[in-house]
Backbone as CSV, one residue per row, in Angstrom:
resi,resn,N_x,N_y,N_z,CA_x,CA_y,CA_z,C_x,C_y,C_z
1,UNK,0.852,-1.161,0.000,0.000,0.000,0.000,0.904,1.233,0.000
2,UNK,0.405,2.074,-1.208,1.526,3.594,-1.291,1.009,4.080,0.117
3,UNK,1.992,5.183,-0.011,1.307,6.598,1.483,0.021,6.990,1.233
4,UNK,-0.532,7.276,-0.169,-1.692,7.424,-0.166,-2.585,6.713,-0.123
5,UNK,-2.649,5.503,-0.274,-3.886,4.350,-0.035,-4.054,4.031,1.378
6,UNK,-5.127,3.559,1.363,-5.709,3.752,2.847,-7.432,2.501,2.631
7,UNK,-6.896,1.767,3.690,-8.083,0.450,3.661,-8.522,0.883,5.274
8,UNK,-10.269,1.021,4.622,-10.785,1.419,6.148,-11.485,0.343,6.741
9,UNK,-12.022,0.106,7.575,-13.524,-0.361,8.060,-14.091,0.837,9.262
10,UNK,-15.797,0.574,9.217,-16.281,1.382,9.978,-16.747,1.409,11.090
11,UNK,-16.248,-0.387,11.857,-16.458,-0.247,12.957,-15.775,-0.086,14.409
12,UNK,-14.461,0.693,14.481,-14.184,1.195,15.059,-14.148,2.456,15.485
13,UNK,-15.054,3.166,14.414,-15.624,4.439,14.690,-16.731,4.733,15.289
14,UNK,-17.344,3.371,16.048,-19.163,3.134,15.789,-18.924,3.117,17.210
15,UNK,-17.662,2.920,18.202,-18.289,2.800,19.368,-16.859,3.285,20.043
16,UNK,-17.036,4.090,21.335,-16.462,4.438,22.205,-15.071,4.036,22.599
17,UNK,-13.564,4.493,23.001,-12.171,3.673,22.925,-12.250,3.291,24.234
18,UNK,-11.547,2.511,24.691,-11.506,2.034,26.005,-10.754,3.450,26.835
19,UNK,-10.776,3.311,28.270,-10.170,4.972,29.108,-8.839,5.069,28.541
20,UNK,-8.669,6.256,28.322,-7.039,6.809,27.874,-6.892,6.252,26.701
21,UNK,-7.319,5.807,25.691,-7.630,5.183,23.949,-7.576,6.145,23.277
22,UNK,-7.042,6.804,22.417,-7.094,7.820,20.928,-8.299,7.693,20.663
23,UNK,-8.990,8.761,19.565,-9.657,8.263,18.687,-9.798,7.883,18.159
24,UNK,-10.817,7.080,17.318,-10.459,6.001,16.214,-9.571,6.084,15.105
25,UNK,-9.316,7.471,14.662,-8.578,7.540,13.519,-7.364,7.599,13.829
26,UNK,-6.718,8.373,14.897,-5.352,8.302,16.064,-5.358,6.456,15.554
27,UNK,-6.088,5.834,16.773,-5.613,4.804,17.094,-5.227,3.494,15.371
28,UNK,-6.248,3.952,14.611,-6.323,3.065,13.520,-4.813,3.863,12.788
29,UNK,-4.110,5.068,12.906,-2.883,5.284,12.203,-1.959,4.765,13.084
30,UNK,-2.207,4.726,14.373,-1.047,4.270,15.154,-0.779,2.685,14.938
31,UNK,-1.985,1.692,14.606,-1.530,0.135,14.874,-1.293,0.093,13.580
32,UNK,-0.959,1.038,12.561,-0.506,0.489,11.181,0.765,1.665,11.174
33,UNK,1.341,2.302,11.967,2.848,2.988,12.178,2.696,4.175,11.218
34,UNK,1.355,4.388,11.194,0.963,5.999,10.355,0.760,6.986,11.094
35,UNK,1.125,8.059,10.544,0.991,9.656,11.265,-0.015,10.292,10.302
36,UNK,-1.042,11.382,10.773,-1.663,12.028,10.074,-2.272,12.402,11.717
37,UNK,-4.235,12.771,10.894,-4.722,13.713,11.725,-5.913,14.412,11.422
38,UNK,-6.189,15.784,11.842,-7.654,16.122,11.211,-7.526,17.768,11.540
39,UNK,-7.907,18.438,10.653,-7.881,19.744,11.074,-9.659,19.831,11.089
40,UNK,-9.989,20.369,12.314,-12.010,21.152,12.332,-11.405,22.162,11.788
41,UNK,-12.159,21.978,10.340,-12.285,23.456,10.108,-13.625,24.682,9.839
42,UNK,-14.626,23.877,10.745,-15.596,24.515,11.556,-16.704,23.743,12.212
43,UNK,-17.200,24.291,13.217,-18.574,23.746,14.237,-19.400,24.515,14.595
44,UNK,-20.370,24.361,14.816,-21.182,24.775,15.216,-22.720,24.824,14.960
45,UNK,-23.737,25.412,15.496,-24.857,25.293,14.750,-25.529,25.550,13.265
46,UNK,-26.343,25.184,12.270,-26.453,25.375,11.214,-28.454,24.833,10.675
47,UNK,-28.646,25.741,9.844,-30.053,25.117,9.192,-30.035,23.982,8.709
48,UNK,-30.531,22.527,8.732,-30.705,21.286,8.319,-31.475,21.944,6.965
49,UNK,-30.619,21.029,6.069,-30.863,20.792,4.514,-31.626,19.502,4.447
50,UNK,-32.561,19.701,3.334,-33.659,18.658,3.350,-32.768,17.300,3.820
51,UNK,-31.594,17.181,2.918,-31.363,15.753,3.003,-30.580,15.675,4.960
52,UNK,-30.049,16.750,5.118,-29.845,16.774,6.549,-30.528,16.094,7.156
53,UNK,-31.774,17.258,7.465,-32.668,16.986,8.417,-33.407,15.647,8.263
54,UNK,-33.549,15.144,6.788,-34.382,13.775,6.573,-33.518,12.939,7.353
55,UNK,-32.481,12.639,7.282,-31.381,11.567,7.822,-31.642,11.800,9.559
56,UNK,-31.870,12.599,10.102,-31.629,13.279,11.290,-33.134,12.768,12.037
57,UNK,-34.400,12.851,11.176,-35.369,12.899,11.844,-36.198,14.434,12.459
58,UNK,-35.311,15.041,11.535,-35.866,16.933,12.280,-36.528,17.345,11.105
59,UNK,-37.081,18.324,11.750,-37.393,19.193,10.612,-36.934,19.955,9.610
60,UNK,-36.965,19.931,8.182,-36.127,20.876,7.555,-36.147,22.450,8.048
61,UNK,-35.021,22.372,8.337,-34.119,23.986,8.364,-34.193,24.433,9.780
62,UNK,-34.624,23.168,11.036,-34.466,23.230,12.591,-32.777,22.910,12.688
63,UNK,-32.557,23.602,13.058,-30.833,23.950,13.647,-30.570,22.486,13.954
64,UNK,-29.269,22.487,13.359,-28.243,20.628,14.008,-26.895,21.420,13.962
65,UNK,-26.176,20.854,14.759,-25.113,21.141,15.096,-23.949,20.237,14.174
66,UNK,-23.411,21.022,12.996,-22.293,20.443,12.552,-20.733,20.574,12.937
67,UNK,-19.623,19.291,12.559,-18.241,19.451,13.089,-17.794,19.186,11.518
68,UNK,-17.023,19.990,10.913,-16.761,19.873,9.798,-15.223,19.632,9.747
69,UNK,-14.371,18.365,9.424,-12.949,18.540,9.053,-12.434,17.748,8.125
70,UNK,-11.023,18.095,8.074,-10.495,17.404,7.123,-9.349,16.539,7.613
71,UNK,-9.529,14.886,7.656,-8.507,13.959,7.645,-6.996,14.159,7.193
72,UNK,-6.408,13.937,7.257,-4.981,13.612,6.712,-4.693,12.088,6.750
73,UNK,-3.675,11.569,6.229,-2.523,10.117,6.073,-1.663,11.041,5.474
74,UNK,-0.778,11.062,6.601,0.680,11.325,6.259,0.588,13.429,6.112
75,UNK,0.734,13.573,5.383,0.869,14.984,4.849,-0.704,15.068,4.406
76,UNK,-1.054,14.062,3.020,-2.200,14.298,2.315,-3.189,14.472,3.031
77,UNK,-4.295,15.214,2.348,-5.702,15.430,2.393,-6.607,14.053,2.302
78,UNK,-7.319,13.170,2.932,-7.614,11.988,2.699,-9.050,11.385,2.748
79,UNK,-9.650,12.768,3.123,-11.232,12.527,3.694,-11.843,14.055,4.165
80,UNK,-12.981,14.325,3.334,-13.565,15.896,4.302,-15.069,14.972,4.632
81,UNK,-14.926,15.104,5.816,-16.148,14.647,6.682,-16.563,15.715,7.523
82,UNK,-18.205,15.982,7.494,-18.762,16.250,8.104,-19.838,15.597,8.677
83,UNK,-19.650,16.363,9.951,-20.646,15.224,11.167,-21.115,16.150,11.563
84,UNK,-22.929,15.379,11.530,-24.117,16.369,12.313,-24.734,15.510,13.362
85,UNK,-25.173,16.519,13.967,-25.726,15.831,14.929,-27.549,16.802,15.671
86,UNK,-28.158,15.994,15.815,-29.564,17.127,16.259,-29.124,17.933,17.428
87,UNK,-29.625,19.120,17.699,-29.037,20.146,18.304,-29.574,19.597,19.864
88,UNK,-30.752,18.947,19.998,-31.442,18.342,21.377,-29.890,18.045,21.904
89,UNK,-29.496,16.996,21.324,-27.905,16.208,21.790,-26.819,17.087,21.782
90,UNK,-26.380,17.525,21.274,-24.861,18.834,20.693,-25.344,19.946,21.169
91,UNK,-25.929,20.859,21.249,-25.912,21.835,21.431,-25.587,22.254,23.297
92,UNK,-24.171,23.064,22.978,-23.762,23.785,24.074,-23.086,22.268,24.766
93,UNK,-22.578,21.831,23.678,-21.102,20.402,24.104,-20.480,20.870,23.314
94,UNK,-19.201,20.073,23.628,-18.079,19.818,22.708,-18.353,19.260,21.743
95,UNK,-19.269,19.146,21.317,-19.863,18.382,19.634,-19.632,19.823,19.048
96,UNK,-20.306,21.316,19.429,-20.516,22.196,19.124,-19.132,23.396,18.853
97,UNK,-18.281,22.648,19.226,-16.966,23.473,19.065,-16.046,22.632,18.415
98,UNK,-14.702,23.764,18.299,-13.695,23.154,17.172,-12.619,22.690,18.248
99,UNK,-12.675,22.309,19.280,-11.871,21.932,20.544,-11.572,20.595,19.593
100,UNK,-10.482,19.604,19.796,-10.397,18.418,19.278,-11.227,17.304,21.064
101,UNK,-11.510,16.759,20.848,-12.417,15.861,21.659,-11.838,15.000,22.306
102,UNK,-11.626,14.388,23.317,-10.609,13.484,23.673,-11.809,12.226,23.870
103,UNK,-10.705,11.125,23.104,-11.551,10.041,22.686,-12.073,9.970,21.909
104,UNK,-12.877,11.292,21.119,-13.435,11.001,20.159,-14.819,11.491,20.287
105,UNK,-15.659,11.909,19.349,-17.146,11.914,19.454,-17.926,10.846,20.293
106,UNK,-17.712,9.945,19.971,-18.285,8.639,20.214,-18.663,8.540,21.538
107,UNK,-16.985,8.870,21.828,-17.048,8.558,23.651,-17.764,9.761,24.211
108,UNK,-17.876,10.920,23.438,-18.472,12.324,24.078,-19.969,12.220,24.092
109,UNK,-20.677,11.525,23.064,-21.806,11.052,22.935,-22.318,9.898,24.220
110,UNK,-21.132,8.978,24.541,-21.473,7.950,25.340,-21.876,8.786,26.888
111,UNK,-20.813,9.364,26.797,-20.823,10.410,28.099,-22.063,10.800,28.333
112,UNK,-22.862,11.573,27.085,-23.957,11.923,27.560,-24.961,11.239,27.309
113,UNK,-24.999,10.254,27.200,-26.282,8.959,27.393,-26.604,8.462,26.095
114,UNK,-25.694,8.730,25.125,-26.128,8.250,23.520,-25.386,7.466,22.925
115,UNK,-26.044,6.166,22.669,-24.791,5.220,22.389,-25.526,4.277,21.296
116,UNK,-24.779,4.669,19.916,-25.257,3.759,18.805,-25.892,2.624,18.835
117,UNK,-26.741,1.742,18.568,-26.837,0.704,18.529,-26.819,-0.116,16.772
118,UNK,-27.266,0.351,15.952,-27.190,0.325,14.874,-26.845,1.412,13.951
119,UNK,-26.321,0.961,12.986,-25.801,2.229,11.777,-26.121,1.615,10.475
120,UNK,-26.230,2.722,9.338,-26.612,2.457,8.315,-25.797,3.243,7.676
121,UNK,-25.239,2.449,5.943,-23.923,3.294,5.605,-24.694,3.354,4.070
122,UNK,-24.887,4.105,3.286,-24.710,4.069,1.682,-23.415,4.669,1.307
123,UNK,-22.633,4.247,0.036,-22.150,4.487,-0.475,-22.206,5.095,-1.651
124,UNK,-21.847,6.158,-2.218,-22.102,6.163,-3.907,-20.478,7.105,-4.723
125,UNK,-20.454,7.421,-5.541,-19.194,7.764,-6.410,-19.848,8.727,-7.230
126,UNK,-18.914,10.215,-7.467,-18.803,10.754,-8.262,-18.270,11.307,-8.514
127,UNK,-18.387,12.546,-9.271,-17.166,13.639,-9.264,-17.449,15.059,-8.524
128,UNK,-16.011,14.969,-8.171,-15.994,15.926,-7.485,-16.112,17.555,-7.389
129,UNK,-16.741,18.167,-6.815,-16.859,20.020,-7.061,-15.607,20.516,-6.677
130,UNK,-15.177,21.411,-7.641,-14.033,21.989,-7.376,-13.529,22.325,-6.089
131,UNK,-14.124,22.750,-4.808,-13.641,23.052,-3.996,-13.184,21.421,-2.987
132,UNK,-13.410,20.546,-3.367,-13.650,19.824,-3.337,-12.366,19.044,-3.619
133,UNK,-12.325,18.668,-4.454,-11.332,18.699,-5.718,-9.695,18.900,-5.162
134,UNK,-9.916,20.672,-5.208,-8.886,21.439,-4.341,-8.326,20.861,-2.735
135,UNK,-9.109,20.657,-2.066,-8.860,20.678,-0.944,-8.590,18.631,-0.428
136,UNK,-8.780,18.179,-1.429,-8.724,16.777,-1.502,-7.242,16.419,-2.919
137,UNK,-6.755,17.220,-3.285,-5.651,17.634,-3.940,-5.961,16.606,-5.068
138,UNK,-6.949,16.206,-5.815,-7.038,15.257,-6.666,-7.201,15.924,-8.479
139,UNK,-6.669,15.271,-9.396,-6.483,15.877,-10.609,-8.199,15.908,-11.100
140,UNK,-8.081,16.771,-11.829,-9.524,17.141,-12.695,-9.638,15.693,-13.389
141,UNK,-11.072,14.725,-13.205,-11.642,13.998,-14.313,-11.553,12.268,-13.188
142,UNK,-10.898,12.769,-12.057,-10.637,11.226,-10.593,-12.062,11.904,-10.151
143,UNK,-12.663,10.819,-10.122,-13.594,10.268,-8.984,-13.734,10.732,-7.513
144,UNK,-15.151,10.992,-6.776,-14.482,10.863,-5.043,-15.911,9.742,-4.721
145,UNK,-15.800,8.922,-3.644,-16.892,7.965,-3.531,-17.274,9.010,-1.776
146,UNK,-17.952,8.641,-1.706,-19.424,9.364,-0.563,-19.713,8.506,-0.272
147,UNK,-19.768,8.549,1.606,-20.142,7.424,2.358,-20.847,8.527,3.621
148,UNK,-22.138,7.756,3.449,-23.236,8.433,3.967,-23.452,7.762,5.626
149,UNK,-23.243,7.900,6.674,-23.483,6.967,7.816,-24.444,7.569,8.675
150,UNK,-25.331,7.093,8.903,-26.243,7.340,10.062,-26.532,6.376,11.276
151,UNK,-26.297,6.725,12.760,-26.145,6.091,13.514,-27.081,6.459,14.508
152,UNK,-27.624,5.046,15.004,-29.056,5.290,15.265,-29.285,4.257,16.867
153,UNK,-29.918,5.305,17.752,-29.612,4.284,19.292,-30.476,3.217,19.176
154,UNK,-30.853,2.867,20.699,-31.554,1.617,20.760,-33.120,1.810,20.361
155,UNK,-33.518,3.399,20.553,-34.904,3.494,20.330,-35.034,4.053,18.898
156,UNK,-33.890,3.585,18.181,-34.451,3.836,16.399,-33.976,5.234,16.222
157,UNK,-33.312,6.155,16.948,-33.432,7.564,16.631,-31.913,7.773,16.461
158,UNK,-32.037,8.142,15.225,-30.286,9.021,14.811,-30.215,9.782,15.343
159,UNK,-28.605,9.736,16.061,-27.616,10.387,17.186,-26.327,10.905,16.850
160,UNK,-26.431,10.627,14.685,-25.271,11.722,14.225,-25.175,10.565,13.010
161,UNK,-25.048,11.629,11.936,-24.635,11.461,10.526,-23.338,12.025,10.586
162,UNK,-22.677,11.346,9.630,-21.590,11.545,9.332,-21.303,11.289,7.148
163,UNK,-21.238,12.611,6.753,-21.333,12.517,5.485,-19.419,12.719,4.669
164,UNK,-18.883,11.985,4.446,-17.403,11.493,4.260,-17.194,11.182,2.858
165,UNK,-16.125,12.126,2.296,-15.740,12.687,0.703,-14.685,12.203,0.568
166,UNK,-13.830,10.900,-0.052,-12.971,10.637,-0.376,-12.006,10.629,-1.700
167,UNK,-11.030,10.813,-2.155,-10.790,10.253,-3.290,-10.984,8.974,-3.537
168,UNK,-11.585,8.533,-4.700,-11.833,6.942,-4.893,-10.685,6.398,-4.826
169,UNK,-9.235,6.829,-5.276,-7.967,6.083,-6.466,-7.405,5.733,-5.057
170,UNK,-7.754,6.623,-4.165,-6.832,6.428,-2.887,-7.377,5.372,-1.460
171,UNK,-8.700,4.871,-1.718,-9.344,4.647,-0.817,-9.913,2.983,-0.783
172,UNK,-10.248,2.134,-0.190,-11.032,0.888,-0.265,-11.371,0.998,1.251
173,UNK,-12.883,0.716,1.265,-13.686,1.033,2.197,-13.809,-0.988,2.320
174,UNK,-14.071,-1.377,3.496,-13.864,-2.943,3.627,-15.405,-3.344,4.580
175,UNK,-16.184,-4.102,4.274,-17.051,-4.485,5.459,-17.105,-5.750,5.648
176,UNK,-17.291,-5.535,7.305,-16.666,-7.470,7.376,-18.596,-7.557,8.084
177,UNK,-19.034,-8.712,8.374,-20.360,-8.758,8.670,-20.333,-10.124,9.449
178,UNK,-21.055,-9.772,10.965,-20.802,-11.688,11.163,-22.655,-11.892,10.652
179,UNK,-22.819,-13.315,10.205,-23.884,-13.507,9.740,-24.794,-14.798,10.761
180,UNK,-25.694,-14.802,11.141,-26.610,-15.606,11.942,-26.208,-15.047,13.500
């Protein structure tokens, strides 16, 4: 695998690190001897967009609290993810600021009584908008694939989307499934 390729799975992002644990993306560069990281490059509250708020369960254009950043591997740009969350939950936490989180969302969520039980992921591919493009350092006419996650507690109710822009050339997304 070059510096730029990068094989994910998504369930170590789905649940809380054990005490004193990185976050998932920390910990998943550290057991493969990678450095990178994430710059927020903004949070806070915002109007839910139809497809927002549909994923969310709110109403279109009732305030959710987004954390918007950008991944790294290594130097590169590797992922712009943004994560929302309904403002009932985030609002006036550390969901709501550009503080980096210790542990992670996950565990900040667990903290306050919200803890995934199921998630739902689509995937799809296209091309990318210039700013887009730019900030994901990829040549005009490459691909980026979109991975849509919504994570949803025990009583059925999403507790944060997470909408994640990759380059395709650089990326393989992996799902392992136990079955029965």
């Amino acid at each position: 695998m070059s510096a730029g390729e990068w094989v994910s799975t998504s369930m170590p992002y789905l649940t809380p690190p054990g005490e004193g644990q990185p976050d998932a993306w920390g910990a998943e560069l550290a057991a493969r001897g990678r450095r990178g990281g994430q710059r927020i490059v903004r949070a806070g509250e915002v109007a839910g967009s139809d497809e927002v708020a549909g994923l969310l369960g709110v109403p279109v254009g009732e305030s959710v609290v987004v954390r918007r950043r950008v991944m790294f591997l290594e130097d590169l740009p590797c992922e712009l993810t943004d994560t929302y969350y309904p403002a009932s939950i985030a609002r006036g936490t550390r969901l709501a600021g550009t503080a980096k989180i210790r542990g992670g969302a996950v565990a900040l969520l667990a903290e306050l009584g919200y803890v995934g039980v199921r998630v739902r992921e689509d995937v799809t591919a296209r091309m990318p908008a210039e700013e887009e493009r730019e900030a994901l350092c990829v040549e005009p006419g490459e691909p980026v694939l979109c991975l849509t996650r919504v994570t949803l507690d025990r009583e059925d109710r999403p507790i944060q989307l997470d909408k994640m822009t990759m380059p395709a050339h650089r990326q393989q997304l992996r799902y392992e499934m136990r079955i029965g």
